[in-house]
PDB file of N, CA and C in Angstrom:
ATOM      1  N   MET A   1     106.139  60.336 -53.020  1.00  0.00           N
ATOM      2  CA  MET A   1     105.293  59.966 -54.155  1.00  0.00           C
ATOM      3  C   MET A   1     105.369  61.061 -55.216  1.00  0.00           C
ATOM      4  N   ARG A   2     105.493  60.614 -56.454  1.00  0.00           N
ATOM      5  CA  ARG A   2     105.524  61.544 -57.568  1.00  0.00           C
ATOM      6  C   ARG A   2     104.094  61.831 -58.036  1.00  0.00           C
ATOM      7  N   LEU A   3     103.911  63.007 -58.599  1.00  0.00           N
ATOM      8  CA  LEU A   3     102.585  63.440 -59.046  1.00  0.00           C
ATOM      9  C   LEU A   3     102.034  62.504 -60.114  1.00  0.00           C
ATOM     10  N   THR A   4     102.888  62.028 -61.000  1.00  0.00           N
ATOM     11  CA  THR A   4     102.441  61.132 -62.069  1.00  0.00           C
ATOM     12  C   THR A   4     101.869  59.838 -61.496  1.00  0.00           C
ATOM     13  N   VAL A   5     102.507  59.314 -60.471  1.00  0.00           N
ATOM     14  CA  VAL A   5     102.026  58.069 -59.858  1.00  0.00           C
ATOM     15  C   VAL A   5     100.682  58.295 -59.177  1.00  0.00           C
ATOM     16  N   ILE A   6     100.520  59.426 -58.518  1.00  0.00           N
ATOM     17  CA  ILE A   6      99.252  59.726 -57.845  1.00  0.00           C
ATOM     18  C   ILE A   6      98.132  59.884 -58.866  1.00  0.00           C
ATOM     19  N   VAL A   7      98.381  60.648 -59.931  1.00  0.00           N
ATOM     20  CA  VAL A   7      97.361  60.856 -60.964  1.00  0.00           C
ATOM     21  C   VAL A   7      97.009  59.541 -61.643  1.00  0.00           C
ATOM     22  N   ALA A   8      98.027  58.739 -61.962  1.00  0.00           N
ATOM     23  CA  ALA A   8      97.777  57.454 -62.623  1.00  0.00           C
ATOM     24  C   ALA A   8      96.962  56.533 -61.718  1.00  0.00           C
ATOM     25  N   SER A   9      97.275  56.508 -60.442  1.00  0.00           N
ATOM     26  CA  SER A   9      96.527  55.671 -59.507  1.00  0.00           C
ATOM     27  C   SER A   9      95.077  56.112 -59.403  1.00  0.00           C
ATOM     28  N   LEU A  10      94.857  57.417 -59.370  1.00  0.00           N
ATOM     29  CA  LEU A  10      93.483  57.929 -59.314  1.00  0.00           C
ATOM     30  C   LEU A  10      92.716  57.597 -60.597  1.00  0.00           C
ATOM     31  N   LEU A  11      93.387  57.664 -61.734  1.00  0.00           N
ATOM     32  CA  LEU A  11      92.730  57.302 -62.996  1.00  0.00           C
ATOM     33  C   LEU A  11      92.336  55.830 -63.010  1.00  0.00           C
ATOM     34  N   ILE A  12      93.210  54.967 -62.525  1.00  0.00           N
ATOM     35  CA  ILE A  12      92.915  53.531 -62.505  1.00  0.00           C
ATOM     36  C   ILE A  12      91.762  53.237 -61.551  1.00  0.00           C
ATOM     37  N   VAL A  13      91.794  53.822 -60.372  1.00  0.00           N
ATOM     38  CA  VAL A  13      90.705  53.604 -59.412  1.00  0.00           C
ATOM     39  C   VAL A  13      89.396  54.165 -59.959  1.00  0.00           C
ATOM     40  N   GLY A  14      89.449  55.347 -60.571  1.00  0.00           N
ATOM     41  CA  GLY A  14      88.254  55.932 -61.174  1.00  0.00           C
ATOM     42  C   GLY A  14      87.708  55.089 -62.312  1.00  0.00           C
ATOM     43  N   GLY A  15      88.597  54.491 -63.091  1.00  0.00           N
ATOM     44  CA  GLY A  15      88.167  53.614 -64.179  1.00  0.00           C
ATOM     45  C   GLY A  15      87.443  52.380 -63.659  1.00  0.00           C
ATOM     46  N   PHE A  16      88.013  51.757 -62.621  1.00  0.00           N
ATOM     47  CA  PHE A  16      87.336  50.597 -62.038  1.00  0.00           C
ATOM     48  C   PHE A  16      86.003  50.990 -61.416  1.00  0.00           C
ATOM     49  N   ALA A  17      85.958  52.157 -60.785  1.00  0.00           N
ATOM     50  CA  ALA A  17      84.695  52.623 -60.194  1.00  0.00           C
ATOM     51  C   ALA A  17      83.641  52.865 -61.274  1.00  0.00           C
ATOM     52  N   ALA A  18      84.040  53.457 -62.385  1.00  0.00           N
ATOM     53  CA  ALA A  18      83.103  53.690 -63.489  1.00  0.00           C
ATOM     54  C   ALA A  18      82.572  52.382 -64.040  1.00  0.00           C
ATOM     55  N   MET A  19      83.441  51.383 -64.155  1.00  0.00           N
ATOM     56  CA  MET A  19      83.001  50.083 -64.660  1.00  0.00           C
ATOM     57  C   MET A  19      82.038  49.403 -63.688  1.00  0.00           C
ATOM     58  N   VAL A  20      82.319  49.502 -62.400  1.00  0.00           N
ATOM     59  CA  VAL A  20      81.437  48.882 -61.402  1.00  0.00           C
ATOM     60  C   VAL A  20      80.075  49.550 -61.402  1.00  0.00           C
ATOM     61  N   VAL A  21      80.056  50.873 -61.439  1.00  0.00           N
ATOM     62  CA  VAL A  21      78.779  51.593 -61.446  1.00  0.00           C
ATOM     63  C   VAL A  21      77.991  51.271 -62.716  1.00  0.00           C
ATOM     64  N   ALA A  22      78.674  51.225 -63.856  1.00  0.00           N
ATOM     65  CA  ALA A  22      77.993  50.902 -65.112  1.00  0.00           C
ATOM     66  C   ALA A  22      77.435  49.486 -65.082  1.00  0.00           C
ATOM     67  N   TRP A  23      78.222  48.548 -64.582  1.00  0.00           N
ATOM     68  CA  TRP A  23      77.771  47.157 -64.500  1.00  0.00           C
ATOM     69  C   TRP A  23      76.579  47.024 -63.555  1.00  0.00           C
ATOM     70  N   TYR A  24      76.644  47.711 -62.417  1.00  0.00           N
ATOM     71  CA  TYR A  24      75.546  47.658 -61.446  1.00  0.00           C
ATOM     72  C   TYR A  24      74.272  48.258 -62.044  1.00  0.00           C
ATOM     73  N   HIS A  25      74.410  49.415 -62.676  1.00  0.00           N
ATOM     74  CA  HIS A  25      73.223  50.067 -63.223  1.00  0.00           C
ATOM     75  C   HIS A  25      72.657  49.293 -64.399  1.00  0.00           C
ATOM     76  N   ALA A  26      73.509  48.718 -65.240  1.00  0.00           N
ATOM     77  CA  ALA A  26      73.027  47.938 -66.378  1.00  0.00           C
ATOM     78  C   ALA A  26      72.338  46.662 -65.906  1.00  0.00           C
ATOM     79  N   GLY A  27      72.780  46.119 -64.795  1.00  0.00           N
ATOM     80  CA  GLY A  27      72.168  44.897 -64.274  1.00  0.00           C
ATOM     81  C   GLY A  27      70.842  45.122 -63.588  1.00  0.00           C
ATOM     82  N   ASN A  28      70.550  46.378 -63.244  1.00  0.00           N
ATOM     83  CA  ASN A  28      69.318  46.669 -62.527  1.00  0.00           C
ATOM     84  C   ASN A  28      68.242  47.304 -63.391  1.00  0.00           C
ATOM     85  N   THR A  29      68.363  47.184 -64.695  1.00  0.00           N
ATOM     86  CA  THR A  29      67.325  47.690 -65.576  1.00  0.00           C
ATOM     87  C   THR A  29      67.043  46.644 -66.654  1.00  0.00           C
ATOM     88  N   ASP A  30      65.819  46.639 -67.123  1.00  0.00           N
ATOM     89  CA  ASP A  30      65.431  45.709 -68.177  1.00  0.00           C
ATOM     90  C   ASP A  30      65.414  46.372 -69.554  1.00  0.00           C
ATOM     91  N   GLN A  31      65.668  47.664 -69.602  1.00  0.00           N
ATOM     92  CA  GLN A  31      65.626  48.372 -70.869  1.00  0.00           C
ATOM     93  C   GLN A  31      66.983  48.254 -71.562  1.00  0.00           C
ATOM     94  N   LEU A  32      66.959  47.651 -72.730  1.00  0.00           N
ATOM     95  CA  LEU A  32      68.180  47.338 -73.446  1.00  0.00           C
ATOM     96  C   LEU A  32      68.961  48.587 -73.856  1.00  0.00           C
ATOM     97  N   TRP A  33      68.272  49.640 -74.241  1.00  0.00           N
ATOM     98  CA  TRP A  33      68.983  50.842 -74.685  1.00  0.00           C
ATOM     99  C   TRP A  33      69.732  51.485 -73.526  1.00  0.00           C
ATOM    100  N   ILE A  34      69.197  51.394 -72.322  1.00  0.00           N
ATOM    101  CA  ILE A  34      69.899  51.927 -71.150  1.00  0.00           C
ATOM    102  C   ILE A  34      71.098  51.047 -70.826  1.00  0.00           C
ATOM    103  N   GLN A  35      70.936  49.731 -70.954  1.00  0.00           N
ATOM    104  CA  GLN A  35      72.056  48.825 -70.700  1.00  0.00           C
ATOM    105  C   GLN A  35      73.204  49.104 -71.674  1.00  0.00           C
ATOM    106  N   ASN A  36      72.869  49.271 -72.947  1.00  0.00           N
ATOM    107  CA  ASN A  36      73.905  49.568 -73.947  1.00  0.00           C
ATOM    108  C   ASN A  36      74.593  50.896 -73.667  1.00  0.00           C
ATOM    109  N   GLN A  37      73.813  51.885 -73.283  1.00  0.00           N
ATOM    110  CA  GLN A  37      74.371  53.198 -72.976  1.00  0.00           C
ATOM    111  C   GLN A  37      75.311  53.113 -71.779  1.00  0.00           C
ATOM    112  N   GLU A  38      74.938  52.378 -70.757  1.00  0.00           N
ATOM    113  CA  GLU A  38      75.778  52.237 -69.568  1.00  0.00           C
ATOM    114  C   GLU A  38      77.072  51.497 -69.879  1.00  0.00           C
ATOM    115  N   ILE A  39      76.974  50.444 -70.665  1.00  0.00           N
ATOM    116  CA  ILE A  39      78.173  49.672 -71.002  1.00  0.00           C
ATOM    117  C   ILE A  39      79.125  50.514 -71.851  1.00  0.00           C
ATOM    118  N   VAL A  40      78.592  51.288 -72.793  1.00  0.00           N
ATOM    119  CA  VAL A  40      79.454  52.109 -73.637  1.00  0.00           C
ATOM    120  C   VAL A  40      80.076  53.237 -72.821  1.00  0.00           C
ATOM    121  N   SER A  41      79.267  53.971 -72.082  1.00  0.00           N
ATOM    122  CA  SER A  41      79.815  55.135 -71.372  1.00  0.00           C
ATOM    123  C   SER A  41      80.652  54.720 -70.170  1.00  0.00           C
ATOM    124  N   GLY A  42      80.127  53.864 -69.331  1.00  0.00           N
ATOM    125  CA  GLY A  42      80.849  53.478 -68.125  1.00  0.00           C
ATOM    126  C   GLY A  42      81.888  52.412 -68.366  1.00  0.00           C
ATOM    127  N   GLY A  43      81.530  51.410 -69.155  1.00  0.00           N
ATOM    128  CA  GLY A  43      82.449  50.302 -69.382  1.00  0.00           C
ATOM    129  C   GLY A  43      83.640  50.693 -70.225  1.00  0.00           C
ATOM    130  N   LEU A  44      83.378  51.266 -71.389  1.00  0.00           N
ATOM    131  CA  LEU A  44      84.476  51.665 -72.265  1.00  0.00           C
ATOM    132  C   LEU A  44      85.214  52.887 -71.728  1.00  0.00           C
ATOM    133  N   GLY A  45      84.466  53.808 -71.129  1.00  0.00           N
ATOM    134  CA  GLY A  45      85.116  54.964 -70.509  1.00  0.00           C
ATOM    135  C   GLY A  45      86.006  54.550 -69.350  1.00  0.00           C
ATOM    136  N   GLY A  46      85.507  53.637 -68.530  1.00  0.00           N
ATOM    137  CA  GLY A  46      86.314  53.130 -67.422  1.00  0.00           C
ATOM    138  C   GLY A  46      87.535  52.385 -67.900  1.00  0.00           C
ATOM    139  N   LEU A  47      87.363  51.584 -68.940  1.00  0.00           N
ATOM    140  CA  LEU A  47      88.500  50.865 -69.507  1.00  0.00           C
ATOM    141  C   LEU A  47      89.535  51.848 -70.072  1.00  0.00           C
ATOM    142  N   GLY A  48      89.064  52.914 -70.683  1.00  0.00           N
ATOM    143  CA  GLY A  48      89.973  53.938 -71.189  1.00  0.00           C
ATOM    144  C   GLY A  48      90.766  54.597 -70.069  1.00  0.00           C
ATOM    145  N   LEU A  49      90.103  54.878 -68.954  1.00  0.00           N
ATOM    146  CA  LEU A  49      90.810  55.458 -67.806  1.00  0.00           C
ATOM    147  C   LEU A  49      91.851  54.503 -67.247  1.00  0.00           C
ATOM    148  N   ILE A  50      91.519  53.217 -67.199  1.00  0.00           N
ATOM    149  CA  ILE A  50      92.463  52.221 -66.693  1.00  0.00           C
ATOM    150  C   ILE A  50      93.682  52.126 -67.606  1.00  0.00           C
ATOM    151  N   VAL A  51      93.454  52.105 -68.906  1.00  0.00           N
ATOM    152  CA  VAL A  51      94.567  52.028 -69.855  1.00  0.00           C
ATOM    153  C   VAL A  51      95.426  53.291 -69.768  1.00  0.00           C
ATOM    154  N   LEU A  52      94.809  54.455 -69.692  1.00  0.00           N
ATOM    155  CA  LEU A  52      95.555  55.706 -69.589  1.00  0.00           C
ATOM    156  C   LEU A  52      96.391  55.735 -68.311  1.00  0.00           C
ATOM    157  N   GLY A  53      95.792  55.351 -67.186  1.00  0.00           N
ATOM    158  CA  GLY A  53      96.529  55.313 -65.929  1.00  0.00           C
ATOM    159  C   GLY A  53      97.677  54.325 -65.970  1.00  0.00           C
ATOM    160  N   SER A  54      97.456  53.178 -66.574  1.00  0.00           N
ATOM    161  CA  SER A  54      98.512  52.172 -66.685  1.00  0.00           C
ATOM    162  C   SER A  54      99.660  52.676 -67.555  1.00  0.00           C
ATOM    163  N   MET A  55      99.328  53.339 -68.643  1.00  0.00           N
ATOM    164  CA  MET A  55     100.374  53.861 -69.512  1.00  0.00           C
ATOM    165  C   MET A  55     101.169  54.961 -68.819  1.00  0.00           C
ATOM    166  N   LEU A  56     100.510  55.768 -67.998  1.00  0.00           N
ATOM    167  CA  LEU A  56     101.236  56.779 -67.229  1.00  0.00           C
ATOM    168  C   LEU A  56     102.198  56.132 -66.236  1.00  0.00           C
ATOM    169  N   LEU A  57     101.772  55.035 -65.620  1.00  0.00           N
ATOM    170  CA  LEU A  57     102.657  54.328 -64.696  1.00  0.00           C
ATOM    171  C   LEU A  57     103.857  53.720 -65.420  1.00  0.00           C
ATOM    172  N   VAL A  58     103.619  53.162 -66.593  1.00  0.00           N
ATOM    173  CA  VAL A  58     104.722  52.598 -67.379  1.00  0.00           C
ATOM    174  C   VAL A  58     105.688  53.701 -67.795  1.00  0.00           C
ATOM    175  N   ARG A  59     105.149  54.817 -68.262  1.00  0.00           N
ATOM    176  CA  ARG A  59     105.989  55.950 -68.660  1.00  0.00           C
ATOM    177  C   ARG A  59     106.827  56.444 -67.491  1.00  0.00           C
ATOM    178  N   ASP A  60     106.199  56.570 -66.327  1.00  0.00           N
ATOM    179  CA  ASP A  60     106.916  57.029 -65.147  1.00  0.00           C
ATOM    180  C   ASP A  60     108.023  56.048 -64.760  1.00  0.00           C
ATOM    181  N   ALA A  61     107.720  54.767 -64.820  1.00  0.00           N
ATOM    182  CA  ALA A  61     108.730  53.759 -64.479  1.00  0.00           C
ATOM    183  C   ALA A  61     109.894  53.797 -65.456  1.00  0.00           C
ATOM    184  N   LEU A  62     109.613  53.976 -66.745  1.00  0.00           N
ATOM    185  CA  LEU A  62     110.688  54.060 -67.732  1.00  0.00           C
ATOM    186  C   LEU A  62     111.556  55.292 -67.513  1.00  0.00           C
ATOM    187  N   LEU A  63     110.928  56.427 -67.232  1.00  0.00           N
ATOM    188  CA  LEU A  63     111.696  57.646 -66.989  1.00  0.00           C
ATOM    189  C   LEU A  63     112.531  57.542 -65.721  1.00  0.00           C
ATOM    190  N   GLN A  64     111.960  56.966 -64.675  1.00  0.00           N
ATOM    191  CA  GLN A  64     112.703  56.812 -63.421  1.00  0.00           C
ATOM    192  C   GLN A  64     113.843  55.815 -63.580  1.00  0.00           C
ATOM    193  N   GLY A  65     113.618  54.762 -64.343  1.00  0.00           N
ATOM    194  CA  GLY A  65     114.674  53.788 -64.596  1.00  0.00           C
ATOM    195  C   GLY A  65     115.816  54.403 -65.379  1.00  0.00           C
ATOM    196  N   ARG A  66     115.478  55.210 -66.375  1.00  0.00           N
ATOM    197  CA  ARG A  66     116.506  55.872 -67.165  1.00  0.00           C
ATOM    198  C   ARG A  66     117.308  56.838 -66.296  1.00  0.00           C
ATOM    199  N   ALA A  67     116.624  57.574 -65.420  1.00  0.00           N
ATOM    200  CA  ALA A  67     117.324  58.500 -64.529  1.00  0.00           C
ATOM    201  C   ALA A  67     118.215  57.741 -63.556  1.00  0.00           C
ATOM    202  N   PHE A  68     117.748  56.603 -63.073  1.00  0.00           N
ATOM    203  CA  PHE A  68     118.547  55.793 -62.152  1.00  0.00           C
ATOM    204  C   PHE A  68     119.799  55.263 -62.835  1.00  0.00           C
ATOM    205  N   VAL A  69     119.658  54.797 -64.052  1.00  0.00           N
ATOM    206  CA  VAL A  69     120.813  54.267 -64.796  1.00  0.00           C
ATOM    207  C   VAL A  69     121.811  55.381 -65.078  1.00  0.00           C
ATOM    208  N   SER A  70     121.348  56.550 -65.435  1.00  0.00           N
ATOM    209  CA  SER A  70     122.280  57.642 -65.717  1.00  0.00           C
ATOM    210  C   SER A  70     122.986  58.098 -64.447  1.00  0.00           C
ATOM    211  N   ARG A  71     122.312  58.052 -63.305  1.00  0.00           N
ATOM    212  CA  ARG A  71     122.963  58.369 -62.034  1.00  0.00           C
ATOM    213  C   ARG A  71     124.028  57.336 -61.691  1.00  0.00           C
ATOM    214  N   GLN A  72     123.758  56.069 -61.994  1.00  0.00           N
ATOM    215  CA  GLN A  72     124.723  55.007 -61.729  1.00  0.00           C
ATOM    216  C   GLN A  72     125.956  55.176 -62.621  1.00  0.00           C
ATOM    217  N   ASP A  73     125.724  55.580 -63.869  1.00  0.00           N
ATOM    218  CA  ASP A  73     126.837  55.790 -64.787  1.00  0.00           C
ATOM    219  C   ASP A  73     127.692  56.983 -64.357  1.00  0.00           C
ATOM    220  N   ASP A  74     127.063  58.019 -63.821  1.00  0.00           N
ATOM    221  CA  ASP A  74     127.786  59.193 -63.376  1.00  0.00           C
ATOM    222  C   ASP A  74     128.635  58.907 -62.147  1.00  0.00           C
ATOM    223  N   ASP A  75     128.201  57.976 -61.312  1.00  0.00           N
ATOM    224  CA  ASP A  75     128.945  57.637 -60.096  1.00  0.00           C
ATOM    225  C   ASP A  75     130.226  56.867 -60.399  1.00  0.00           C
ATOM    226  N   HIS A  76     130.291  56.191 -61.508  1.00  0.00           N
ATOM    227  CA  HIS A  76     131.471  55.386 -61.825  1.00  0.00           C
ATOM    228  C   HIS A  76     132.437  56.120 -62.649  1.00  0.00           C
TER     229      HIS A  76
END
């Protein structure tokens, strides 16, 4: 396993966890300002972590694919 894949996976899992905690906490209170605060901090923050982790995975896949293609070209 490459470090980038591990970090990206942890970011994605952390993002989903932040969204779940925010959703749970917002659903268990009747105060609107707390609900808004939870959705902004946990929901948008979690979504940001998921997007960042996904982009790291895409970047890693592109770099690994490029390295694989260059190795194939060198073999021929």
